[in-house]
Amino acid sequence: MTMIKFKNENPVRNRERMPYFADLINDLFDTTITPDFRRTTVPGVNISETDEMYKLEMAAPGLEKDDFKINIENDVLSVSAEKKSESTENNDKITRREYSYSSFNRSFTLPEMVDTDKIAASYNNGIMKIELPKKEEAKPKTPKEIKVS
């Protein structure tokens, strides 16, 4: 007689073997059962660097420039936005009032070479652009030729 012993595994561990299946099921139920207002979104950010500055572009459509708040504290740049709206519809016997609220907050640790006094921001066509100029000592120097005497 041969005895085969099977190891009892934690059911949570079995899900780790099929992460794609678990993600598929979660996505399916999240979109069909959970209302959209419970989902949170954070705007996508592109960060680029030139010799003169860093550029941060954040996609945040549907907002106004007054909805944004940009702060710097302890070399951390915080960008947040908050939008509230309310609509009321009155008919003969029905009054309908709807509220909408959305917000986000993103924080970025600034490198020491950023000149925080010269940071500029603009918002146009749903894109928040923040320019983070580098300090003069951090900018690359042009090569200097020294003549031998």
PDB file of C-alpha atoms in Angstrom:
ATOM      1  CA  MET A   1       0.000   0.000   0.000  1.00  0.00           C
ATOM      2  CA  THR A   2       1.301   3.483  -0.917  1.00  0.00           C
ATOM      3  CA  MET A   3       0.371   6.492   1.077  1.00  0.00           C
ATOM      4  CA  ILE A   4       0.412   9.931  -0.531  1.00  0.00           C
ATOM      5  CA  LYS A   5       0.378  12.884   1.752  1.00  0.00           C
ATOM      6  CA  PHE A   6      -0.945  16.195   0.454  1.00  0.00           C
ATOM      7  CA  LYS A   7       0.036  19.417   2.047  1.00  0.00           C
ATOM      8  CA  ASN A   8      -2.887  21.532   3.230  1.00  0.00           C
ATOM      9  CA  GLU A   9      -2.312  25.005   1.899  1.00  0.00           C
ATOM     10  CA  ASN A  10      -3.793  28.270   2.896  1.00  0.00           C
ATOM     11  CA  PRO A  11      -6.559  29.235   0.406  1.00  0.00           C
ATOM     12  CA  VAL A  12      -5.133  32.752   0.205  1.00  0.00           C
ATOM     13  CA  ARG A  13      -1.916  31.268  -1.111  1.00  0.00           C
ATOM     14  CA  ASN A  14      -3.769  29.484  -3.876  1.00  0.00           C
ATOM     15  CA  ARG A  15      -4.945  32.860  -5.140  1.00  0.00           C
ATOM     16  CA  GLU A  16      -1.329  33.996  -5.391  1.00  0.00           C
ATOM     17  CA  ARG A  17      -0.766  31.350  -8.042  1.00  0.00           C
ATOM     18  CA  MET A  18      -3.470  32.899 -10.205  1.00  0.00           C
ATOM     19  CA  PRO A  19      -3.047  36.639  -9.772  1.00  0.00           C
ATOM     20  CA  TYR A  20      -4.458  37.433 -13.185  1.00  0.00           C
ATOM     21  CA  PHE A  21      -7.628  35.493 -12.508  1.00  0.00           C
ATOM     22  CA  ALA A  22      -8.085  37.221  -9.141  1.00  0.00           C
ATOM     23  CA  ASP A  23      -7.547  40.624 -10.769  1.00  0.00           C
ATOM     24  CA  LEU A  24     -10.067  39.777 -13.472  1.00  0.00           C
ATOM     25  CA  ILE A  25     -12.703  38.794 -10.913  1.00  0.00           C
ATOM     26  CA  ASN A  26     -12.024  41.849  -8.741  1.00  0.00           C
ATOM     27  CA  ASP A  27     -12.233  44.188 -11.738  1.00  0.00           C
ATOM     28  CA  LEU A  28     -15.451  42.566 -12.900  1.00  0.00           C
ATOM     29  CA  PHE A  29     -17.180  42.932  -9.543  1.00  0.00           C
ATOM     30  CA  ASP A  30     -15.733  46.356  -8.799  1.00  0.00           C
ATOM     31  CA  THR A  31     -17.184  47.813 -11.989  1.00  0.00           C
ATOM     32  CA  THR A  32     -20.559  46.084 -11.906  1.00  0.00           C
ATOM     33  CA  ILE A  33     -21.417  46.169  -8.204  1.00  0.00           C
ATOM     34  CA  THR A  34     -19.455  49.054  -6.711  1.00  0.00           C
ATOM     35  CA  PRO A  35     -20.760  52.453  -7.819  1.00  0.00           C
ATOM     36  CA  ASP A  36     -18.274  54.713  -9.573  1.00  0.00           C
ATOM     37  CA  PHE A  37     -18.400  57.345  -6.828  1.00  0.00           C
ATOM     38  CA  ARG A  38     -16.536  54.992  -4.481  1.00  0.00           C
ATOM     39  CA  ARG A  39     -13.562  54.719  -6.798  1.00  0.00           C
ATOM     40  CA  THR A  40     -10.773  57.234  -6.373  1.00  0.00           C
ATOM     41  CA  THR A  41      -8.568  58.480  -9.141  1.00  0.00           C
ATOM     42  CA  VAL A  42      -5.264  60.256  -9.004  1.00  0.00           C
ATOM     43  CA  PRO A  43      -4.117  62.241 -12.041  1.00  0.00           C
ATOM     44  CA  GLY A  44      -1.241  60.887 -14.076  1.00  0.00           C
ATOM     45  CA  VAL A  45       2.022  62.804 -13.894  1.00  0.00           C
ATOM     46  CA  ASN A  46       4.894  63.224 -16.348  1.00  0.00           C
ATOM     47  CA  ILE A  47       8.201  64.504 -14.993  1.00  0.00           C
ATOM     48  CA  SER A  48      10.992  65.597 -17.308  1.00  0.00           C
ATOM     49  CA  GLU A  49      14.389  67.219 -16.773  1.00  0.00           C
ATOM     50  CA  THR A  50      16.360  69.675 -18.837  1.00  0.00           C
ATOM     51  CA  ASP A  51      19.636  71.411 -18.063  1.00  0.00           C
ATOM     52  CA  GLU A  52      17.712  74.407 -16.714  1.00  0.00           C
ATOM     53  CA  MET A  53      14.751  72.872 -14.842  1.00  0.00           C
ATOM     54  CA  TYR A  54      12.433  70.013 -14.006  1.00  0.00           C
ATOM     55  CA  LYS A  55       8.980  70.047 -15.600  1.00  0.00           C
ATOM     56  CA  LEU A  56       6.001  68.386 -14.013  1.00  0.00           C
ATOM     57  CA  GLU A  57       2.813  67.901 -16.063  1.00  0.00           C
ATOM     58  CA  MET A  58      -0.331  66.565 -14.431  1.00  0.00           C
ATOM     59  CA  ALA A  59      -3.467  65.557 -16.350  1.00  0.00           C
ATOM     60  CA  ALA A  60      -6.462  66.923 -14.417  1.00  0.00           C
ATOM     61  CA  PRO A  61      -9.311  67.660 -16.840  1.00  0.00           C
ATOM     62  CA  GLY A  62     -12.584  69.156 -15.695  1.00  0.00           C
ATOM     63  CA  LEU A  63     -11.048  71.419 -13.076  1.00  0.00           C
ATOM     64  CA  GLU A  64     -10.496  75.160 -12.938  1.00  0.00           C
ATOM     65  CA  LYS A  65      -7.227  76.806 -11.913  1.00  0.00           C
ATOM     66  CA  ASP A  66      -8.889  78.062  -8.725  1.00  0.00           C
ATOM     67  CA  ASP A  67      -9.582  74.437  -7.685  1.00  0.00           C
ATOM     68  CA  PHE A  68      -5.849  73.764  -7.232  1.00  0.00           C
ATOM     69  CA  LYS A  69      -3.702  74.341  -4.174  1.00  0.00           C
ATOM     70  CA  ILE A  70       0.091  74.045  -4.491  1.00  0.00           C
ATOM     71  CA  ASN A  71       2.311  74.173  -1.407  1.00  0.00           C
ATOM     72  CA  ILE A  72       5.966  73.599  -0.565  1.00  0.00           C
ATOM     73  CA  GLU A  73       6.907  72.539   2.934  1.00  0.00           C
ATOM     74  CA  ASN A  74      10.202  70.922   4.002  1.00  0.00           C
ATOM     75  CA  ASP A  75      11.243  70.348   0.357  1.00  0.00           C
ATOM     76  CA  VAL A  76       7.985  68.516  -0.417  1.00  0.00           C
ATOM     77  CA  LEU A  77       5.803  69.858  -3.231  1.00  0.00           C
ATOM     78  CA  SER A  78       2.117  69.095  -2.628  1.00  0.00           C
ATOM     79  CA  VAL A  79      -0.457  69.505  -5.384  1.00  0.00           C
ATOM     80  CA  SER A  80      -4.086  69.088  -4.434  1.00  0.00           C
ATOM     81  CA  ALA A  81      -7.421  69.940  -5.976  1.00  0.00           C
ATOM     82  CA  GLU A  82     -10.981  69.901  -4.773  1.00  0.00           C
ATOM     83  CA  LYS A  83     -14.140  70.322  -6.813  1.00  0.00           C
ATOM     84  CA  LYS A  84     -17.653  70.479  -5.441  1.00  0.00           C
ATOM     85  CA  SER A  85     -20.824  70.898  -7.425  1.00  0.00           C
ATOM     86  CA  GLU A  86     -24.522  70.880  -6.672  1.00  0.00           C
ATOM     87  CA  SER A  87     -27.512  70.786  -8.981  1.00  0.00           C
ATOM     88  CA  THR A  88     -31.187  71.132  -8.108  1.00  0.00           C
ATOM     89  CA  GLU A  89     -34.128  70.277 -10.316  1.00  0.00           C
ATOM     90  CA  ASN A  90     -37.671  71.224  -9.336  1.00  0.00           C
ATOM     91  CA  ASN A  91     -40.725  69.768 -11.095  1.00  0.00           C
ATOM     92  CA  ASP A  92     -44.380  69.835 -10.038  1.00  0.00           C
ATOM     93  CA  LYS A  93     -44.091  67.238  -7.282  1.00  0.00           C
ATOM     94  CA  ILE A  94     -40.471  66.174  -7.388  1.00  0.00           C
ATOM     95  CA  THR A  95     -37.386  67.945  -6.151  1.00  0.00           C
ATOM     96  CA  ARG A  96     -34.088  66.363  -7.092  1.00  0.00           C
ATOM     97  CA  ARG A  97     -30.821  67.559  -5.637  1.00  0.00           C
ATOM     98  CA  GLU A  98     -27.484  66.031  -6.597  1.00  0.00           C
ATOM     99  CA  TYR A  99     -24.077  66.664  -5.111  1.00  0.00           C
ATOM    100  CA  SER A 100     -20.709  65.880  -6.588  1.00  0.00           C
ATOM    101  CA  TYR A 101     -17.362  66.004  -4.829  1.00  0.00           C
ATOM    102  CA  SER A 102     -13.928  65.014  -6.057  1.00  0.00           C
ATOM    103  CA  SER A 103     -10.450  65.659  -4.724  1.00  0.00           C
ATOM    104  CA  PHE A 104      -6.879  64.440  -4.943  1.00  0.00           C
ATOM    105  CA  ASN A 105      -3.510  65.130  -3.360  1.00  0.00           C
ATOM    106  CA  ARG A 106      -0.083  64.319  -4.816  1.00  0.00           C
ATOM    107  CA  SER A 107       3.233  64.983  -3.082  1.00  0.00           C
ATOM    108  CA  PHE A 108       6.734  65.053  -4.541  1.00  0.00           C
ATOM    109  CA  THR A 109      10.032  65.261  -2.667  1.00  0.00           C
ATOM    110  CA  LEU A 110      12.106  67.967  -4.322  1.00  0.00           C
ATOM    111  CA  PRO A 111      15.830  67.517  -4.907  1.00  0.00           C
ATOM    112  CA  GLU A 112      18.162  69.995  -3.221  1.00  0.00           C
ATOM    113  CA  MET A 113      19.067  71.549  -6.561  1.00  0.00           C
ATOM    114  CA  VAL A 114      15.565  73.060  -7.100  1.00  0.00           C
ATOM    115  CA  ASP A 115      15.255  76.798  -6.527  1.00  0.00           C
ATOM    116  CA  THR A 116      11.951  76.846  -4.615  1.00  0.00           C
ATOM    117  CA  ASP A 117      11.639  80.649  -4.856  1.00  0.00           C
ATOM    118  CA  LYS A 118      11.273  80.512  -8.653  1.00  0.00           C
ATOM    119  CA  ILE A 119       8.716  77.709  -9.056  1.00  0.00           C
ATOM    120  CA  ALA A 120       5.907  78.617 -11.473  1.00  0.00           C
ATOM    121  CA  ALA A 121       2.619  76.848 -12.264  1.00  0.00           C
ATOM    122  CA  SER A 122       0.021  77.184 -15.018  1.00  0.00           C
ATOM    123  CA  TYR A 123      -3.187  75.336 -15.898  1.00  0.00           C
ATOM    124  CA  ASN A 124      -4.437  75.119 -19.471  1.00  0.00           C
ATOM    125  CA  ASN A 125      -6.684  72.635 -21.327  1.00  0.00           C
ATOM    126  CA  GLY A 126      -6.794  70.168 -18.431  1.00  0.00           C
ATOM    127  CA  ILE A 127      -3.008  70.060 -17.899  1.00  0.00           C
ATOM    128  CA  MET A 128      -1.338  71.489 -14.787  1.00  0.00           C
ATOM    129  CA  LYS A 129       2.248  72.452 -15.631  1.00  0.00           C
ATOM    130  CA  ILE A 130       4.743  73.176 -12.885  1.00  0.00           C
ATOM    131  CA  GLU A 131       8.231  74.432 -13.709  1.00  0.00           C
ATOM    132  CA  LEU A 132      10.900  73.753 -11.093  1.00  0.00           C
ATOM    133  CA  PRO A 133      14.030  75.744 -12.017  1.00  0.00           C
ATOM    134  CA  LYS A 134      17.411  74.486 -10.882  1.00  0.00           C
ATOM    135  CA  LYS A 135      19.743  76.575  -8.752  1.00  0.00           C
ATOM    136  CA  GLU A 136      22.586  78.248 -10.630  1.00  0.00           C
ATOM    137  CA  GLU A 137      25.222  75.996  -9.024  1.00  0.00           C
ATOM    138  CA  ALA A 138      23.323  72.895 -10.203  1.00  0.00           C
ATOM    139  CA  LYS A 139      23.185  73.928 -13.849  1.00  0.00           C
ATOM    140  CA  PRO A 140      25.864  72.485 -16.111  1.00  0.00           C
ATOM    141  CA  LYS A 141      28.729  74.849 -16.811  1.00  0.00           C
ATOM    142  CA  THR A 142      29.969  75.478 -20.307  1.00  0.00           C
ATOM    143  CA  PRO A 143      33.407  74.065 -20.930  1.00  0.00           C
ATOM    144  CA  LYS A 144      36.165  76.588 -20.397  1.00  0.00           C
ATOM    145  CA  GLU A 145      39.396  76.334 -22.282  1.00  0.00           C
ATOM    146  CA  ILE A 146      42.574  77.169 -20.442  1.00  0.00           C
ATOM    147  CA  LYS A 147      45.539  78.190 -22.544  1.00  0.00           C
ATOM    148  CA  VAL A 148      48.927  76.902 -21.621  1.00  0.00           C
ATOM    149  CA  SER A 149      51.587  79.634 -21.347  1.00  0.00           C
TER     150      SER A 149
END
